[in-house]
Amino acid sequence: MKVSTQKSFLQFHRFLIFLALVQIANASLGDRSPEFEQCLTQCNAEQCNISKPISLPLPMQVTGWTCMDICKYDCMHAITDRNIERDTAILQYYGKWPFWRFGGIQEPASVAFSLFNLWSHLEGVRKIREHVAKTHPMRSYYLWGAYMSINAWIWSSVFHTRDLPATEKLDYFSAALAILYALYYTAIRLFHIYPQPERLRLTAAPDSTSRPRRSITHKVWSYLCSLIFLGHIIYLTLLPRFDYTYNMAFNLTLGLSHNALWLVYSLPAGFSLIQRFPSKPKNYHPPFVYKASIFVGLTTAATALELFDFPPWGRVIDAHALWHLSTVPLSLWWYDFLIEDASDSSWKGQRG
């Protein structure tokens, strides 16, 4: 890929960060409208503040719905129906578009697509275990990266099932951990700071039972990433209100850094800035290297889909749900790339 094209990816990422900050700054108008507040007050008085409140179906009880939640849901859709009839703008309520629920599930499409992503990372675990040698220095990092993603998509499906303060934080914190860990192992891979086996005497073979030695750089990088994540969690937890602007900027910055490193990896042989593979010169450029830049381009496009929001089709599928759907094939493709990279002949003699 040409250097000018790669620079355009970086510029587009900065533009996405700007869009994200502008988008978050726009508060939801629906739940603050007089029409909604009046509907909510009336519903609460007629159905909740009575001697015998309405009985909720079992799926809604299990997922934590309350009588007041039902009022919010009914008022939201009643006003949305009128807005559609009047051909006026569909509004967001409490930061979300009006979705038809399925049982107790608030956003069925996002839940389904989150589960698809969960499957794609389980498949990634299977592929790594099957195709990457146990002695490969990056194998454990790729597996842990997959586990972090699996955890993130579990909480994504829980959050989209029921949007509560606890499920929201677990979703956001898990996503941040998965993105940060991807950046963590990317730096370890590209700068070759994975643990190295202890070098014994020149005449002796390395002891297969000895534990690889971690360099000072590896330790510092590990501690730094741990402190970054801990600080991120503490900051968002101690605030009186969740800082959505900061959280989005934090995740986009991590994603930008991750993608920038893989763009450096995919530079043409004549512009190589790093030694891509151990025991090979900087200009060593296997045919599959360019795939990293394609992945960066596709993930950037997927992120744009997330940020260019629109009202849900049929009150079921919105841009956020489509973003979840788009990452399923990208995840599968990324694991194939990591396996291809780990299978290069230059890794022979390296072990973790």
PDB file of N, CA and C in Angstrom, residues 219-310:
ATOM      1  N   LYS A 219       8.749  -5.801  30.900  1.00  0.00           N
ATOM      2  CA  LYS A 219       8.165  -5.555  32.222  1.00  0.00           C
ATOM      3  C   LYS A 219       7.585  -4.147  32.317  1.00  0.00           C
ATOM      4  N   VAL A 220       8.339  -3.164  31.840  1.00  0.00           N
ATOM      5  CA  VAL A 220       7.868  -1.777  31.893  1.00  0.00           C
ATOM      6  C   VAL A 220       6.596  -1.611  31.081  1.00  0.00           C
ATOM      7  N   TRP A 221       6.577  -2.183  29.879  1.00  0.00           N
ATOM      8  CA  TRP A 221       5.400  -2.084  29.018  1.00  0.00           C
ATOM      9  C   TRP A 221       4.194  -2.773  29.668  1.00  0.00           C
ATOM     10  N   SER A 222       4.414  -3.911  30.292  1.00  0.00           N
ATOM     11  CA  SER A 222       3.325  -4.630  30.961  1.00  0.00           C
ATOM     12  C   SER A 222       2.777  -3.826  32.135  1.00  0.00           C
ATOM     13  N   TYR A 223       3.669  -3.273  32.953  1.00  0.00           N
ATOM     14  CA  TYR A 223       3.228  -2.477  34.100  1.00  0.00           C
ATOM     15  C   TYR A 223       2.520  -1.208  33.634  1.00  0.00           C
ATOM     16  N   LEU A 224       3.033  -0.590  32.587  1.00  0.00           N
ATOM     17  CA  LEU A 224       2.431   0.644  32.079  1.00  0.00           C
ATOM     18  C   LEU A 224       1.000   0.397  31.603  1.00  0.00           C
ATOM     19  N   CYS A 225       0.797  -0.669  30.826  1.00  0.00           N
ATOM     20  CA  CYS A 225      -0.553  -0.972  30.331  1.00  0.00           C
ATOM     21  C   CYS A 225      -1.496  -1.306  31.489  1.00  0.00           C
ATOM     22  N   SER A 226      -0.980  -2.012  32.488  1.00  0.00           N
ATOM     23  CA  SER A 226      -1.807  -2.340  33.657  1.00  0.00           C
ATOM     24  C   SER A 226      -2.223  -1.075  34.396  1.00  0.00           C
ATOM     25  N   LEU A 227      -1.293  -0.143  34.557  1.00  0.00           N
ATOM     26  CA  LEU A 227      -1.598   1.101  35.256  1.00  0.00           C
ATOM     27  C   LEU A 227      -2.567   1.966  34.450  1.00  0.00           C
ATOM     28  N   ILE A 228      -2.421   1.968  33.129  1.00  0.00           N
ATOM     29  CA  ILE A 228      -3.337   2.729  32.277  1.00  0.00           C
ATOM     30  C   ILE A 228      -4.760   2.217  32.437  1.00  0.00           C
ATOM     31  N   PHE A 229      -4.919   0.898  32.412  1.00  0.00           N
ATOM     32  CA  PHE A 229      -6.266   0.338  32.541  1.00  0.00           C
ATOM     33  C   PHE A 229      -6.826   0.585  33.944  1.00  0.00           C
ATOM     34  N   LEU A 230      -5.989   0.405  34.963  1.00  0.00           N
ATOM     35  CA  LEU A 230      -6.442   0.637  36.336  1.00  0.00           C
ATOM     36  C   LEU A 230      -6.857   2.091  36.527  1.00  0.00           C
ATOM     37  N   GLY A 231      -6.067   3.018  36.010  1.00  0.00           N
ATOM     38  CA  GLY A 231      -6.421   4.435  36.113  1.00  0.00           C
ATOM     39  C   GLY A 231      -7.704   4.752  35.376  1.00  0.00           C
ATOM     40  N   HIS A 232      -7.890   4.139  34.220  1.00  0.00           N
ATOM     41  CA  HIS A 232      -9.110   4.331  33.424  1.00  0.00           C
ATOM     42  C   HIS A 232     -10.344   3.887  34.218  1.00  0.00           C
ATOM     43  N   ILE A 233     -10.258   2.729  34.848  1.00  0.00           N
ATOM     44  CA  ILE A 233     -11.384   2.199  35.621  1.00  0.00           C
ATOM     45  C   ILE A 233     -11.663   3.080  36.841  1.00  0.00           C
ATOM     46  N   ILE A 234     -10.621   3.454  37.546  1.00  0.00           N
ATOM     47  CA  ILE A 234     -10.795   4.268  38.749  1.00  0.00           C
ATOM     48  C   ILE A 234     -11.423   5.616  38.403  1.00  0.00           C
ATOM     49  N   TYR A 235     -10.926   6.233  37.338  1.00  0.00           N
ATOM     50  CA  TYR A 235     -11.450   7.545  36.939  1.00  0.00           C
ATOM     51  C   TYR A 235     -12.942   7.472  36.630  1.00  0.00           C
ATOM     52  N   LEU A 236     -13.345   6.508  35.815  1.00  0.00           N
ATOM     53  CA  LEU A 236     -14.748   6.414  35.421  1.00  0.00           C
ATOM     54  C   LEU A 236     -15.642   5.938  36.556  1.00  0.00           C
ATOM     55  N   THR A 237     -15.081   5.195  37.500  1.00  0.00           N
ATOM     56  CA  THR A 237     -15.880   4.683  38.613  1.00  0.00           C
ATOM     57  C   THR A 237     -16.136   5.745  39.670  1.00  0.00           C
ATOM     58  N   LEU A 238     -15.150   6.595  39.924  1.00  0.00           N
ATOM     59  CA  LEU A 238     -15.276   7.582  40.997  1.00  0.00           C
ATOM     60  C   LEU A 238     -16.052   8.828  40.589  1.00  0.00           C
ATOM     61  N   LEU A 239     -16.227   9.036  39.295  1.00  0.00           N
ATOM     62  CA  LEU A 239     -16.973  10.216  38.851  1.00  0.00           C
ATOM     63  C   LEU A 239     -18.443  10.113  39.254  1.00  0.00           C
ATOM     64  N   PRO A 240     -19.078  11.242  39.569  1.00  0.00           N
ATOM     65  CA  PRO A 240     -20.519  11.190  39.881  1.00  0.00           C
ATOM     66  C   PRO A 240     -21.362  10.768  38.685  1.00  0.00           C
ATOM     67  N   ARG A 241     -20.897  11.097  37.479  1.00  0.00           N
ATOM     68  CA  ARG A 241     -21.584  10.680  36.246  1.00  0.00           C
ATOM     69  C   ARG A 241     -20.559  10.108  35.288  1.00  0.00           C
ATOM     70  N   PHE A 242     -20.971   9.075  34.550  1.00  0.00           N
ATOM     71  CA  PHE A 242     -20.062   8.411  33.612  1.00  0.00           C
ATOM     72  C   PHE A 242     -19.646   9.393  32.516  1.00  0.00           C
ATOM     73  N   ASP A 243     -18.346   9.499  32.279  1.00  0.00           N
ATOM     74  CA  ASP A 243     -17.800  10.435  31.291  1.00  0.00           C
ATOM     75  C   ASP A 243     -17.726   9.734  29.928  1.00  0.00           C
ATOM     76  N   TYR A 244     -18.808   9.840  29.164  1.00  0.00           N
ATOM     77  CA  TYR A 244     -18.886   9.152  27.878  1.00  0.00           C
ATOM     78  C   TYR A 244     -17.886   9.734  26.870  1.00  0.00           C
ATOM     79  N   THR A 245     -17.685  11.041  26.923  1.00  0.00           N
ATOM     80  CA  THR A 245     -16.758  11.674  25.985  1.00  0.00           C
ATOM     81  C   THR A 245     -15.341  11.159  26.188  1.00  0.00           C
ATOM     82  N   TYR A 246     -14.914  11.130  27.441  1.00  0.00           N
ATOM     83  CA  TYR A 246     -13.579  10.612  27.742  1.00  0.00           C
ATOM     84  C   TYR A 246     -13.467   9.137  27.360  1.00  0.00           C
ATOM     85  N   ASN A 247     -14.475   8.337  27.681  1.00  0.00           N
ATOM     86  CA  ASN A 247     -14.423   6.903  27.390  1.00  0.00           C
ATOM     87  C   ASN A 247     -14.281   6.645  25.894  1.00  0.00           C
ATOM     88  N   MET A 248     -15.048   7.382  25.095  1.00  0.00           N
ATOM     89  CA  MET A 248     -14.949   7.215  23.644  1.00  0.00           C
ATOM     90  C   MET A 248     -13.582   7.646  23.137  1.00  0.00           C
ATOM     91  N   ALA A 249     -13.077   8.775  23.639  1.00  0.00           N
ATOM     92  CA  ALA A 249     -11.763   9.261  23.206  1.00  0.00           C
ATOM     93  C   ALA A 249     -10.664   8.283  23.609  1.00  0.00           C
ATOM     94  N   PHE A 250     -10.778   7.703  24.802  1.00  0.00           N
ATOM     95  CA  PHE A 250      -9.800   6.732  25.292  1.00  0.00           C
ATOM     96  C   PHE A 250      -9.736   5.518  24.366  1.00  0.00           C
ATOM     97  N   ASN A 251     -10.893   4.953  24.043  1.00  0.00           N
ATOM     98  CA  ASN A 251     -10.932   3.760  23.197  1.00  0.00           C
ATOM     99  C   ASN A 251     -10.474   4.054  21.772  1.00  0.00           C
ATOM    100  N   LEU A 252     -10.876   5.200  21.239  1.00  0.00           N
ATOM    101  CA  LEU A 252     -10.462   5.543  19.882  1.00  0.00           C
ATOM    102  C   LEU A 252      -8.955   5.799  19.814  1.00  0.00           C
ATOM    103  N   THR A 253      -8.394   6.380  20.863  1.00  0.00           N
ATOM    104  CA  THR A 253      -6.954   6.610  20.890  1.00  0.00           C
ATOM    105  C   THR A 253      -6.191   5.294  20.910  1.00  0.00           C
ATOM    106  N   LEU A 254      -6.675   4.337  21.722  1.00  0.00           N
ATOM    107  CA  LEU A 254      -6.045   3.015  21.742  1.00  0.00           C
ATOM    108  C   LEU A 254      -6.171   2.342  20.374  1.00  0.00           C
ATOM    109  N   GLY A 255      -7.359   2.414  19.790  1.00  0.00           N
ATOM    110  CA  GLY A 255      -7.564   1.793  18.480  1.00  0.00           C
ATOM    111  C   GLY A 255      -6.707   2.426  17.403  1.00  0.00           C
ATOM    112  N   LEU A 256      -6.584   3.754  17.450  1.00  0.00           N
ATOM    113  CA  LEU A 256      -5.739   4.463  16.492  1.00  0.00           C
ATOM    114  C   LEU A 256      -4.286   4.034  16.626  1.00  0.00           C
ATOM    115  N   SER A 257      -3.809   3.931  17.870  1.00  0.00           N
ATOM    116  CA  SER A 257      -2.421   3.522  18.099  1.00  0.00           C
ATOM    117  C   SER A 257      -2.179   2.100  17.598  1.00  0.00           C
ATOM    118  N   HIS A 258      -3.113   1.210  17.877  1.00  0.00           N
ATOM    119  CA  HIS A 258      -3.016  -0.179  17.409  1.00  0.00           C
ATOM    120  C   HIS A 258      -2.936  -0.229  15.889  1.00  0.00           C
ATOM    121  N   ASN A 259      -3.845   0.477  15.231  1.00  0.00           N
ATOM    122  CA  ASN A 259      -3.873   0.451  13.769  1.00  0.00           C
ATOM    123  C   ASN A 259      -2.648   1.117  13.159  1.00  0.00           C
ATOM    124  N   ALA A 260      -2.166   2.183  13.810  1.00  0.00           N
ATOM    125  CA  ALA A 260      -0.971   2.870  13.289  1.00  0.00           C
ATOM    126  C   ALA A 260       0.234   1.940  13.295  1.00  0.00           C
ATOM    127  N   LEU A 261       0.366   1.137  14.350  1.00  0.00           N
ATOM    128  CA  LEU A 261       1.498   0.202  14.420  1.00  0.00           C
ATOM    129  C   LEU A 261       1.425  -0.835  13.304  1.00  0.00           C
ATOM    130  N   TRP A 262       0.222  -1.334  13.016  1.00  0.00           N
ATOM    131  CA  TRP A 262       0.103  -2.326  11.940  1.00  0.00           C
ATOM    132  C   TRP A 262       0.270  -1.694  10.561  1.00  0.00           C
ATOM    133  N   LEU A 263      -0.028  -0.392  10.454  1.00  0.00           N
ATOM    134  CA  LEU A 263       0.272   0.298   9.204  1.00  0.00           C
ATOM    135  C   LEU A 263       1.783   0.396   9.003  1.00  0.00           C
ATOM    136  N   VAL A 264       2.518   0.672  10.077  1.00  0.00           N
ATOM    137  CA  VAL A 264       3.978   0.697   9.991  1.00  0.00           C
ATOM    138  C   VAL A 264       4.495  -0.669   9.563  1.00  0.00           C
ATOM    139  N   TYR A 265       3.922  -1.712  10.123  1.00  0.00           N
ATOM    140  CA  TYR A 265       4.296  -3.086   9.758  1.00  0.00           C
ATOM    141  C   TYR A 265       4.083  -3.339   8.261  1.00  0.00           C
ATOM    142  N   SER A 266       3.019  -2.781   7.689  1.00  0.00           N
ATOM    143  CA  SER A 266       2.658  -3.088   6.303  1.00  0.00           C
ATOM    144  C   SER A 266       3.288  -2.156   5.280  1.00  0.00           C
ATOM    145  N   LEU A 267       4.128  -1.227   5.713  1.00  0.00           N
ATOM    146  CA  LEU A 267       4.781  -0.325   4.766  1.00  0.00           C
ATOM    147  C   LEU A 267       5.567  -1.108   3.713  1.00  0.00           C
ATOM    148  N   PRO A 268       5.691  -0.565   2.521  1.00  0.00           N
ATOM    149  CA  PRO A 268       6.491  -1.239   1.480  1.00  0.00           C
ATOM    150  C   PRO A 268       7.930  -1.466   1.933  1.00  0.00           C
ATOM    151  N   ALA A 269       8.579  -2.415   1.330  1.00  0.00           N
ATOM    152  CA  ALA A 269       9.942  -2.792   1.733  1.00  0.00           C
ATOM    153  C   ALA A 269      10.891  -1.604   1.706  1.00  0.00           C
ATOM    154  N   GLY A 270      10.693  -0.686   0.746  1.00  0.00           N
ATOM    155  CA  GLY A 270      11.584   0.468   0.632  1.00  0.00           C
ATOM    156  C   GLY A 270      11.382   1.504   1.721  1.00  0.00           C
ATOM    157  N   PHE A 271      10.282   1.407   2.478  1.00  0.00           N
ATOM    158  CA  PHE A 271       9.997   2.379   3.535  1.00  0.00           C
ATOM    159  C   PHE A 271       9.957   1.718   4.914  1.00  0.00           C
ATOM    160  N   SER A 272      10.554   0.586   5.066  1.00  0.00           N
ATOM    161  CA  SER A 272      10.474  -0.164   6.317  1.00  0.00           C
ATOM    162  C   SER A 272      11.072   0.631   7.472  1.00  0.00           C
ATOM    163  N   LEU A 273      10.307   0.745   8.557  1.00  0.00           N
ATOM    164  CA  LEU A 273      10.753   1.454   9.750  1.00  0.00           C
ATOM    165  C   LEU A 273      11.104   0.504  10.891  1.00  0.00           C
ATOM    166  N   ILE A 274      10.659  -0.745  10.798  1.00  0.00           N
ATOM    167  CA  ILE A 274      10.913  -1.715  11.860  1.00  0.00           C
ATOM    168  C   ILE A 274      11.405  -3.023  11.239  1.00  0.00           C
ATOM    169  N   GLN A 275      12.003  -3.836  12.065  1.00  0.00           N
ATOM    170  CA  GLN A 275      12.366  -5.198  11.655  1.00  0.00           C
ATOM    171  C   GLN A 275      11.143  -6.070  11.904  1.00  0.00           C
ATOM    172  N   ARG A 276      10.461  -6.448  10.844  1.00  0.00           N
ATOM    173  CA  ARG A 276       9.188  -7.155  10.992  1.00  0.00           C
ATOM    174  C   ARG A 276       9.339  -8.537  11.612  1.00  0.00           C
ATOM    175  N   PHE A 277      10.383  -9.226  11.245  1.00  0.00           N
ATOM    176  CA  PHE A 277      10.545 -10.619  11.665  1.00  0.00           C
ATOM    177  C   PHE A 277      11.925 -10.831  12.270  1.00  0.00           C
ATOM    178  N   PRO A 278      12.020 -11.727  13.248  1.00  0.00           N
ATOM    179  CA  PRO A 278      13.310 -11.991  13.877  1.00  0.00           C
ATOM    180  C   PRO A 278      14.297 -12.580  12.877  1.00  0.00           C
ATOM    181  N   SER A 279      15.531 -12.229  13.050  1.00  0.00           N
ATOM    182  CA  SER A 279      16.646 -12.724  12.236  1.00  0.00           C
ATOM    183  C   SER A 279      16.507 -12.389  10.755  1.00  0.00           C
ATOM    184  N   LYS A 280      15.712 -11.368  10.438  1.00  0.00           N
ATOM    185  CA  LYS A 280      15.559 -10.929   9.048  1.00  0.00           C
ATOM    186  C   LYS A 280      15.812  -9.435   8.957  1.00  0.00           C
ATOM    187  N   PRO A 281      16.312  -8.946   7.801  1.00  0.00           N
ATOM    188  CA  PRO A 281      16.539  -7.509   7.645  1.00  0.00           C
ATOM    189  C   PRO A 281      15.216  -6.739   7.555  1.00  0.00           C
ATOM    190  N   LYS A 282      15.300  -5.403   7.685  1.00  0.00           N
ATOM    191  CA  LYS A 282      14.091  -4.573   7.660  1.00  0.00           C
ATOM    192  C   LYS A 282      13.323  -4.694   6.351  1.00  0.00           C
ATOM    193  N   ASN A 283      14.037  -4.899   5.254  1.00  0.00           N
ATOM    194  CA  ASN A 283      13.355  -4.946   3.960  1.00  0.00           C
ATOM    195  C   ASN A 283      12.747  -6.314   3.642  1.00  0.00           C
ATOM    196  N   TYR A 284      12.812  -7.257   4.604  1.00  0.00           N
ATOM    197  CA  TYR A 284      12.148  -8.554   4.413  1.00  0.00           C
ATOM    198  C   TYR A 284      10.645  -8.328   4.472  1.00  0.00           C
ATOM    199  N   HIS A 285       9.965  -8.639   3.369  1.00  0.00           N
ATOM    200  CA  HIS A 285       8.556  -8.235   3.195  1.00  0.00           C
ATOM    201  C   HIS A 285       7.778  -9.375   2.551  1.00  0.00           C
ATOM    202  N   PRO A 286       7.331 -10.377   3.333  1.00  0.00           N
ATOM    203  CA  PRO A 286       6.553 -11.482   2.758  1.00  0.00           C
ATOM    204  C   PRO A 286       5.274 -10.978   2.103  1.00  0.00           C
ATOM    205  N   PRO A 287       4.707 -11.722   1.176  1.00  0.00           N
ATOM    206  CA  PRO A 287       3.526 -11.258   0.429  1.00  0.00           C
ATOM    207  C   PRO A 287       2.305 -10.939   1.300  1.00  0.00           C
ATOM    208  N   PHE A 288       2.165 -11.595   2.459  1.00  0.00           N
ATOM    209  CA  PHE A 288       0.954 -11.406   3.259  1.00  0.00           C
ATOM    210  C   PHE A 288       0.993 -10.135   4.118  1.00  0.00           C
ATOM    211  N   VAL A 289       2.138  -9.446   4.163  1.00  0.00           N
ATOM    212  CA  VAL A 289       2.282  -8.289   5.051  1.00  0.00           C
ATOM    213  C   VAL A 289       1.254  -7.201   4.749  1.00  0.00           C
ATOM    214  N   TYR A 290       0.927  -7.020   3.483  1.00  0.00           N
ATOM    215  CA  TYR A 290       0.001  -5.951   3.090  1.00  0.00           C
ATOM    216  C   TYR A 290      -1.388  -6.130   3.693  1.00  0.00           C
ATOM    217  N   LYS A 291      -1.732  -7.353   4.101  1.00  0.00           N
ATOM    218  CA  LYS A 291      -3.071  -7.613   4.629  1.00  0.00           C
ATOM    219  C   LYS A 291      -3.366  -6.800   5.886  1.00  0.00           C
ATOM    220  N   ALA A 292      -2.319  -6.454   6.642  1.00  0.00           N
ATOM    221  CA  ALA A 292      -2.528  -5.648   7.850  1.00  0.00           C
ATOM    222  C   ALA A 292      -3.126  -4.290   7.505  1.00  0.00           C
ATOM    223  N   SER A 293      -2.664  -3.685   6.421  1.00  0.00           N
ATOM    224  CA  SER A 293      -3.195  -2.378   6.020  1.00  0.00           C
ATOM    225  C   SER A 293      -4.639  -2.491   5.532  1.00  0.00           C
ATOM    226  N   ILE A 294      -4.981  -3.599   4.906  1.00  0.00           N
ATOM    227  CA  ILE A 294      -6.369  -3.810   4.494  1.00  0.00           C
ATOM    228  C   ILE A 294      -7.262  -3.917   5.726  1.00  0.00           C
ATOM    229  N   PHE A 295      -6.777  -4.630   6.745  1.00  0.00           N
ATOM    230  CA  PHE A 295      -7.536  -4.748   7.981  1.00  0.00           C
ATOM    231  C   PHE A 295      -7.755  -3.378   8.608  1.00  0.00           C
ATOM    232  N   VAL A 296      -6.729  -2.532   8.619  1.00  0.00           N
ATOM    233  CA  VAL A 296      -6.857  -1.187   9.169  1.00  0.00           C
ATOM    234  C   VAL A 296      -7.915  -0.403   8.406  1.00  0.00           C
ATOM    235  N   GLY A 297      -7.893  -0.503   7.081  1.00  0.00           N
ATOM    236  CA  GLY A 297      -8.880   0.210   6.285  1.00  0.00           C
ATOM    237  C   GLY A 297     -10.297  -0.261   6.554  1.00  0.00           C
ATOM    238  N   LEU A 298     -10.475  -1.569   6.671  1.00  0.00           N
ATOM    239  CA  LEU A 298     -11.813  -2.113   6.899  1.00  0.00           C
ATOM    240  C   LEU A 298     -12.324  -1.795   8.297  1.00  0.00           C
ATOM    241  N   THR A 299     -11.454  -1.865   9.300  1.00  0.00           N
ATOM    242  CA  THR A 299     -11.896  -1.535  10.656  1.00  0.00           C
ATOM    243  C   THR A 299     -12.202  -0.044  10.778  1.00  0.00           C
ATOM    244  N   THR A 300     -11.463   0.787  10.043  1.00  0.00           N
ATOM    245  CA  THR A 300     -11.754   2.219  10.024  1.00  0.00           C
ATOM    246  C   THR A 300     -13.123   2.472   9.417  1.00  0.00           C
ATOM    247  N   ALA A 301     -13.419   1.784   8.328  1.00  0.00           N
ATOM    248  CA  ALA A 301     -14.732   1.921   7.707  1.00  0.00           C
ATOM    249  C   ALA A 301     -15.841   1.452   8.645  1.00  0.00           C
ATOM    250  N   ALA A 302     -15.579   0.359   9.382  1.00  0.00           N
ATOM    251  CA  ALA A 302     -16.569  -0.147  10.340  1.00  0.00           C
ATOM    252  C   ALA A 302     -16.794   0.851  11.463  1.00  0.00           C
ATOM    253  N   THR A 303     -15.724   1.496  11.928  1.00  0.00           N
ATOM    254  CA  THR A 303     -15.855   2.513  12.976  1.00  0.00           C
ATOM    255  C   THR A 303     -16.655   3.702  12.479  1.00  0.00           C
ATOM    256  N   ALA A 304     -16.459   4.064  11.215  1.00  0.00           N
ATOM    257  CA  ALA A 304     -17.244   5.150  10.634  1.00  0.00           C
ATOM    258  C   ALA A 304     -18.726   4.797  10.630  1.00  0.00           C
ATOM    259  N   LEU A 305     -19.035   3.547  10.374  1.00  0.00           N
ATOM    260  CA  LEU A 305     -20.426   3.097  10.396  1.00  0.00           C
ATOM    261  C   LEU A 305     -21.019   3.285  11.785  1.00  0.00           C
ATOM    262  N   GLU A 306     -20.228   3.040  12.819  1.00  0.00           N
ATOM    263  CA  GLU A 306     -20.680   3.227  14.192  1.00  0.00           C
ATOM    264  C   GLU A 306     -20.963   4.689  14.505  1.00  0.00           C
ATOM    265  N   LEU A 307     -20.150   5.593  13.967  1.00  0.00           N
ATOM    266  CA  LEU A 307     -20.264   6.998  14.319  1.00  0.00           C
ATOM    267  C   LEU A 307     -21.296   7.750  13.486  1.00  0.00           C
ATOM    268  N   PHE A 308     -21.493   7.338  12.233  1.00  0.00           N
ATOM    269  CA  PHE A 308     -22.512   7.980  11.405  1.00  0.00           C
ATOM    270  C   PHE A 308     -23.858   7.326  11.713  1.00  0.00           C
ATOM    271  N   ASP A 309     -24.460   7.773  12.806  1.00  0.00           N
ATOM    272  CA  ASP A 309     -25.647   7.107  13.342  1.00  0.00           C
ATOM    273  C   ASP A 309     -26.901   7.470  12.559  1.00  0.00           C
ATOM    274  N   PHE A 310     -27.907   6.616  12.644  1.00  0.00           N
ATOM    275  CA  PHE A 310     -29.207   6.870  12.010  1.00  0.00           C
ATOM    276  C   PHE A 310     -30.279   6.100  12.777  1.00  0.00           C
TER     277      PHE A 310
END
